[in-house]
Structures are given as structure tokens and as C-alpha cells.
C-alpha positions as MATLAB code, in Angstrom:
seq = 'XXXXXXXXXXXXXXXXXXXXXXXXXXXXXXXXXXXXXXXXXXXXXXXXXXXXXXXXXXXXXXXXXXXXXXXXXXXXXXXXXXXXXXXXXXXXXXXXXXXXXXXXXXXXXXXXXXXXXXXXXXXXXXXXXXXXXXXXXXXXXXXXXXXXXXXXXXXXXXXXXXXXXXXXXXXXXXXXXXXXXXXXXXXXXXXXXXXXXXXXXXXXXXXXXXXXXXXXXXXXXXXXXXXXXXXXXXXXXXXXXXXXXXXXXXXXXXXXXXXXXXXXXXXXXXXXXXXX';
ca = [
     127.652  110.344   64.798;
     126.402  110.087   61.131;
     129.143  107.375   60.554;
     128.222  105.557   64.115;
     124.458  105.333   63.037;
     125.041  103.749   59.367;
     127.135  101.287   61.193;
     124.661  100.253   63.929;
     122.091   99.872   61.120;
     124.134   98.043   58.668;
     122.567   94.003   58.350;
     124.926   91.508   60.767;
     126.819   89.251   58.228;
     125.486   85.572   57.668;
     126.887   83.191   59.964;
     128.695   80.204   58.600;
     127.031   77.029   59.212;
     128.114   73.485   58.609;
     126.963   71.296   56.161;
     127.775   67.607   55.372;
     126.686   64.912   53.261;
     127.768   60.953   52.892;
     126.675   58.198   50.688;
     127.841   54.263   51.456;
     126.458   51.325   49.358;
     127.944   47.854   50.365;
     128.091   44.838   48.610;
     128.541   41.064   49.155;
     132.060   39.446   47.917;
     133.022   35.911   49.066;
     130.521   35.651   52.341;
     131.441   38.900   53.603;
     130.391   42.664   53.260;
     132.755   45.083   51.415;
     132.317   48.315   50.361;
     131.067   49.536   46.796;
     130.825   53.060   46.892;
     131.651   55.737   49.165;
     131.181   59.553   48.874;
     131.800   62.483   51.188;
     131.716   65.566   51.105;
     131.984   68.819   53.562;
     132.081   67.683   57.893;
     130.640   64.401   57.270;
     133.039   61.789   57.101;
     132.777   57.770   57.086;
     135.619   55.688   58.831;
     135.321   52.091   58.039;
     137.415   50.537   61.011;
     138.959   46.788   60.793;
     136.469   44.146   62.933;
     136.616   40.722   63.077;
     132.708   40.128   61.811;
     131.530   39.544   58.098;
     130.072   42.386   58.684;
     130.414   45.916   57.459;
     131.161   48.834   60.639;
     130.635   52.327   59.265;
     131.481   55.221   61.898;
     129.785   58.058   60.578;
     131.539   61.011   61.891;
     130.376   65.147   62.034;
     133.644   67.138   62.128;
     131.942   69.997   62.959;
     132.279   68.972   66.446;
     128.276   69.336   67.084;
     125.151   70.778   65.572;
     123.748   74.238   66.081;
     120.606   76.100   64.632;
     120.906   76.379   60.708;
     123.065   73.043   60.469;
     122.655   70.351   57.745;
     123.589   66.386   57.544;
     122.521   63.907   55.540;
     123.479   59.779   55.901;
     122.264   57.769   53.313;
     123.562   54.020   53.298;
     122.503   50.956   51.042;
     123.117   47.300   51.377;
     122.837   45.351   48.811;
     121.347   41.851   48.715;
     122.698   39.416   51.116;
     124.470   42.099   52.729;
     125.267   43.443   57.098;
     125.821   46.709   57.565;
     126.349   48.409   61.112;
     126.403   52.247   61.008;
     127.598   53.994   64.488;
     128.924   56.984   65.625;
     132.535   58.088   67.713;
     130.569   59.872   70.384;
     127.899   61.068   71.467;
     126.415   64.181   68.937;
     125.986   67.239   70.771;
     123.513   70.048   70.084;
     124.218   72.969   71.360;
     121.972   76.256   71.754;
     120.778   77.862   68.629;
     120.413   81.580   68.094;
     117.673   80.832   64.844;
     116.431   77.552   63.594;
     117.038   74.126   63.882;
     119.268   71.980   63.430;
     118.723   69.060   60.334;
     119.316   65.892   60.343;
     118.269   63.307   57.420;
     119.407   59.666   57.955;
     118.069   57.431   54.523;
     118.725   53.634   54.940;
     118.234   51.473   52.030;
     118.212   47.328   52.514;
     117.589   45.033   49.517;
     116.709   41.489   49.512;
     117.691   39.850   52.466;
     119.975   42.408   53.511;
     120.497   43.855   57.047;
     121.229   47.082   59.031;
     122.330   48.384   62.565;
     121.387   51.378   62.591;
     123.167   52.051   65.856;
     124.177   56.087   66.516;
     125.596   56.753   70.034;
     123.393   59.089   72.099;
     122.355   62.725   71.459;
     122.863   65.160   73.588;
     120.889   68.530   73.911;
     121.898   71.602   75.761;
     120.004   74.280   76.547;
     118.162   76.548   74.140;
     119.252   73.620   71.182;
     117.140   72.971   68.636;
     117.290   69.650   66.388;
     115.002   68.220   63.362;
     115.937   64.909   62.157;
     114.016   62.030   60.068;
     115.170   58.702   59.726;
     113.807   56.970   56.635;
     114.018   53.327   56.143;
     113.092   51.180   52.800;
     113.320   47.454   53.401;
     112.589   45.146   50.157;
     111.771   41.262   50.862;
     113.850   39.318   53.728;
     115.397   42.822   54.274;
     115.807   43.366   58.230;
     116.909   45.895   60.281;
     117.884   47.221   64.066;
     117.674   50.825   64.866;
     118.292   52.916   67.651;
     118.089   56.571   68.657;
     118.918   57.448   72.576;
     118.573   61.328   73.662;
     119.795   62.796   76.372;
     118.348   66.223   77.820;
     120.927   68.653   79.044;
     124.600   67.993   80.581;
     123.906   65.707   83.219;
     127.256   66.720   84.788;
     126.906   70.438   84.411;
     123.282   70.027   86.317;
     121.859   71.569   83.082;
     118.097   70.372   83.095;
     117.689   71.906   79.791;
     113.704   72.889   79.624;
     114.456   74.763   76.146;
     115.972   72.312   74.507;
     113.199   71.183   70.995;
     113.338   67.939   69.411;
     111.688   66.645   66.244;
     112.521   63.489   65.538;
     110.504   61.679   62.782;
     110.558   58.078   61.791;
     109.164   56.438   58.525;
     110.094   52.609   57.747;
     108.891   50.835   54.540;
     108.425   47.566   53.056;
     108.164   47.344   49.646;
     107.134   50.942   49.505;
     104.515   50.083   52.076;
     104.453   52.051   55.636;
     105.301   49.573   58.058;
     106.242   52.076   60.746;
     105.929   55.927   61.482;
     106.194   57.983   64.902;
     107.405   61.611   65.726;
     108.634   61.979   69.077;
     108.689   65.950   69.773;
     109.750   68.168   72.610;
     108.738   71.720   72.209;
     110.339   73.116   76.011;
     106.637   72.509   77.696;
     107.046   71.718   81.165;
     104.376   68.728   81.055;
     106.388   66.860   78.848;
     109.128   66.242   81.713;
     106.874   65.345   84.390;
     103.977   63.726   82.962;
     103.545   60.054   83.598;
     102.635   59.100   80.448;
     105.817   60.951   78.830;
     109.173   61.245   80.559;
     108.018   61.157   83.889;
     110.613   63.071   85.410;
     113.453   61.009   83.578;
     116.041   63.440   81.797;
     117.264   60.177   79.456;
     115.303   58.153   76.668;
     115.810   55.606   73.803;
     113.611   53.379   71.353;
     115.070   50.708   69.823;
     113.053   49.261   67.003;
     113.464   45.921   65.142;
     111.783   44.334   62.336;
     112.204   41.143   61.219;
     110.143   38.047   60.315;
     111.064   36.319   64.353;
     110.443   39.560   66.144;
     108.110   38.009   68.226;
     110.764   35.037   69.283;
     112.728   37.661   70.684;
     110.290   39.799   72.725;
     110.544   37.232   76.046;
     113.902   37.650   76.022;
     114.002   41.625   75.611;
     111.453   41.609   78.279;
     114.325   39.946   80.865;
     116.646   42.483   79.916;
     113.928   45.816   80.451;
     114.768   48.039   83.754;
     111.994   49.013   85.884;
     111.195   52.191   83.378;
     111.158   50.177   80.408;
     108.675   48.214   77.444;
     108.637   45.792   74.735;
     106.032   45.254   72.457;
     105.536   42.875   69.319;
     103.441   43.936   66.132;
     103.623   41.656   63.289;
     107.268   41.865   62.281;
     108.025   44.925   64.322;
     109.415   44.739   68.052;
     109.830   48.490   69.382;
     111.952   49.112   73.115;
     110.861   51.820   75.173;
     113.685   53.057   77.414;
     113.280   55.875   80.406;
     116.102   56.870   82.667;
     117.303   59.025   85.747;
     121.165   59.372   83.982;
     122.930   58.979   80.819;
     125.175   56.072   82.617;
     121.489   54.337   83.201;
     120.332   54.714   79.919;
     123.633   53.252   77.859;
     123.445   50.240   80.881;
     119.974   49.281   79.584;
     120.360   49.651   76.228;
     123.434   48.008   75.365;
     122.219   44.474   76.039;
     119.366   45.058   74.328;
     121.621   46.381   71.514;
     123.742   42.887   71.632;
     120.339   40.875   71.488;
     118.915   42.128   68.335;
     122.190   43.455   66.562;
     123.296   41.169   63.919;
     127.210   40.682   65.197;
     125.493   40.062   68.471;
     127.364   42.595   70.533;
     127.436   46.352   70.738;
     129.673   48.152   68.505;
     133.583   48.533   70.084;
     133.031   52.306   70.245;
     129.637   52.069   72.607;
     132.441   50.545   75.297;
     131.834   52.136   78.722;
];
């Protein structure tokens, strides 16, 4: 019994948790963008596929297969002046329940002198119980641009999960010349308001903004507006166009957005792997 007791008090061991980290800088070398440096290290992994486009594709890819409580990534990518890079993902990135903490998730993107970005993940999924905390953090320096998107859905649409549990902190801070252009923090915290409310998801179990900043955002907003669904919105600020997205279904959601994607991207298209 003495033996039993010692045991049953004895600390449980530290689970193992992933962590990943990957640095890309691109560069400009006879009209088209090439790569300058690249560093990996642990489950994050950049593929840099073949495309037809001047452009730069970077997949960025977790080989953890998914993020749980205590996880940590961090993306950082620069382009250099006179530079297009397009950062995606393979898949959707899952988040799946967490037993303590959150899940992080920094994303840095750096654009010099008229330089641009697509800043282009596939969609996040959260299960039930998940927990995720990720900033994306955006320095721009004169005729920089860039296109960014971050789509979310709430439980396994398939599974009928709802998901009421599932947290989200997602923080955004983009800079001009080390001058706040744009910040927002879109948060779930499981309270049952959030899903119904008309003002925030209003019943929809899908959601996206899609941000773009360039010096003719505003010559772009009528045609946006053509391409919004019913649960949709566009709005112009100076330089900055923002896309609100709402949606019954994942399928919905990627419908909506990918045009909108094509229209503001720089290659004009969605990225091959966003294919339905």
C-alpha cells in the first residue's frame, strides 16, 4: 500500500509538445523572385513548389500534424525590394482540444520598398475544448503592399461538432514605416452570445477577413463589393480595404473567399493548393 501511495502521488511527467520555427527572405534576380535565405528548424518546414508566376510560392508546412495546448510556431518572411512573395499552407491547420494552455502562433511579415506579400494560410480549424493564440505582425516600408487572409472554422462541420469551447485570440498589428496602420483582436472565449449575436457570428459556424493595403485600395472596393455573399462587407480606409466574411459551412466560406482571394492577390488567382 505504502508503495501504491508514493506512486499515485508522484508529479505526471511533462508532456512533449511541438515546437517549430522558419525564416524566408527573398530577393529580386533578373525580374523574378528567388530565394535568399531559408532556415528551419523543428515541425516547421517551407516547401517552395515550381509555378509559372515571377512570383515566389512558399507552403509553410506544421509536421506536427496540428496544434494542441502548450504548442509553439513562429513564420517570419521578408521580401526584399521589388520583390512577390505568396506564403500558403497544404491544408487546413487543425487545433485540437487542449488539456492546459494555448496554443501559439507568431506569423512576422517583413516587405521593403515596393515589395509585396500574400499572406494567404488555408483555413483553421478548431475542435472542441481547443485553444489557439496567434499574432500576425506586418511591417510595410514605402510602396510596400500586401494581401492577407485568415479564415476560421468552428468545430468539424462533418462530425456535427458545434464546438462552444473552442478560444481564439487572434491579434493583428500592420505598420508603415513603424507607424500603426492597422490593429484588431478578434477573440472567442466559449460565451454563448458570441455565436448568436447579430452583431458577431450570428449563428454562422465559418468566418474570414481578408485585408489589403495598398495605395488603389479604394479602386478595388466596387469590385469586391460584386463578389460579397449575402453575409458579407467591404470597406475602404485610406490605403486599407478589409473583407468581412460570415458563413453557414466551410464549403461556403472557401466559395466566397477565393474570388476575392484572386482579385486582390498579386498572381491574380488563388494559390494551386486552395483548389476545391
Amino acid at each position: 500500500m505504502a508503495a501504491f501511495a508514493t506512486a499515485e502521488a508522484s508529479p505526471l511527467p511533462a508532456l512533449q509538445r511541438a515546437r517549430g520555427e522558419a525564416r524566408v527572405v527573398v530577393a529580386s534576380r533578373d525580374g523574378r523572385t528567388e530565394i535568399r535565405s531559408l532556415y528551419q528548424e523543428g515541425c516547421a518546414k517551407v516547401r517552395l513548389p515550381h509555378t509559372h508566376s515571377p512570383a515566389l510560392q512558399a507552403v509553410l508546412m506544421n509536421t506536427a500534424g496540428g496544434l494542441t495546448g502548450g504548442d509553439h510556431l513562429e513564420w517570419t518572411a521578408t521580401a526584399l525590394p521589388g520583390t512577390t512573395l505568396a506564403l500558403t499552407s497544404p491544408a487546413c491547420e487543425r487545433v485540437y482540444r487542449s488539456i492546459g494552455g494555448a496554443a501559439r502562433v507568431q506569423n512576422r511579415l517583413m516587405a521593403k520598398a515596393g515589395a509585396h506579400i500574400d499572406w494567404l494560410p488555408q483555413e483553421t480549424i478548431l475542435f472542441e475544448g481547443s485553444r489557439l493564440d496567434r499574432r500576425l505582425e506586418v511591417d510595410l516600408d514605402d510602396g510596400a503592399t500586401l494581401t492577407a487572409v485568415e479564415a476560421v472554422l468552428i468545430g468539424r462541420e462533418a462530425m456535427g461538432e458545434a464546438a462552444p469551447n473552442a478560444r481564439l485570440r487572434d491579434t493583428w498589428r500592420i505598420r508603415r514605416n513603424g507607424r500603426l496602420l492597422h490593429a484588431e483582436a478578434t477573440v472567442l472565449d466559449g460565451d454563448p452570445a458570441e455565436r448568436v449575436g447579430l452583431s458577431l457570428l450570428d449563428g454562422a459556424i465559418a468566418f474570414a477577413t481578408v485585408l489589403h493595403i495598398a495605395t488603389d485600395a479604394e479602386l478595388k472596393l466596387a469590385a469586391v463589393r460584386a463578389l460579397l455573399p449575402e453575409c458579407g462587407g467591404a470597406s475602404v480606409i485610406g490605403e486599407r480595404l478589409t473583407v468581412r466574411l460570415l458563413a453557414t459551412s466551410g464549403l461556403a466560406l472557401r466559395r466566397s473567399l477565393s474570388p476575392i482571394i484572386a482579385l486582390l492577390s498579386s498572381a491574380g488567382s488563388i494559390p494551386r493548393l486552395w483548389t476545391l
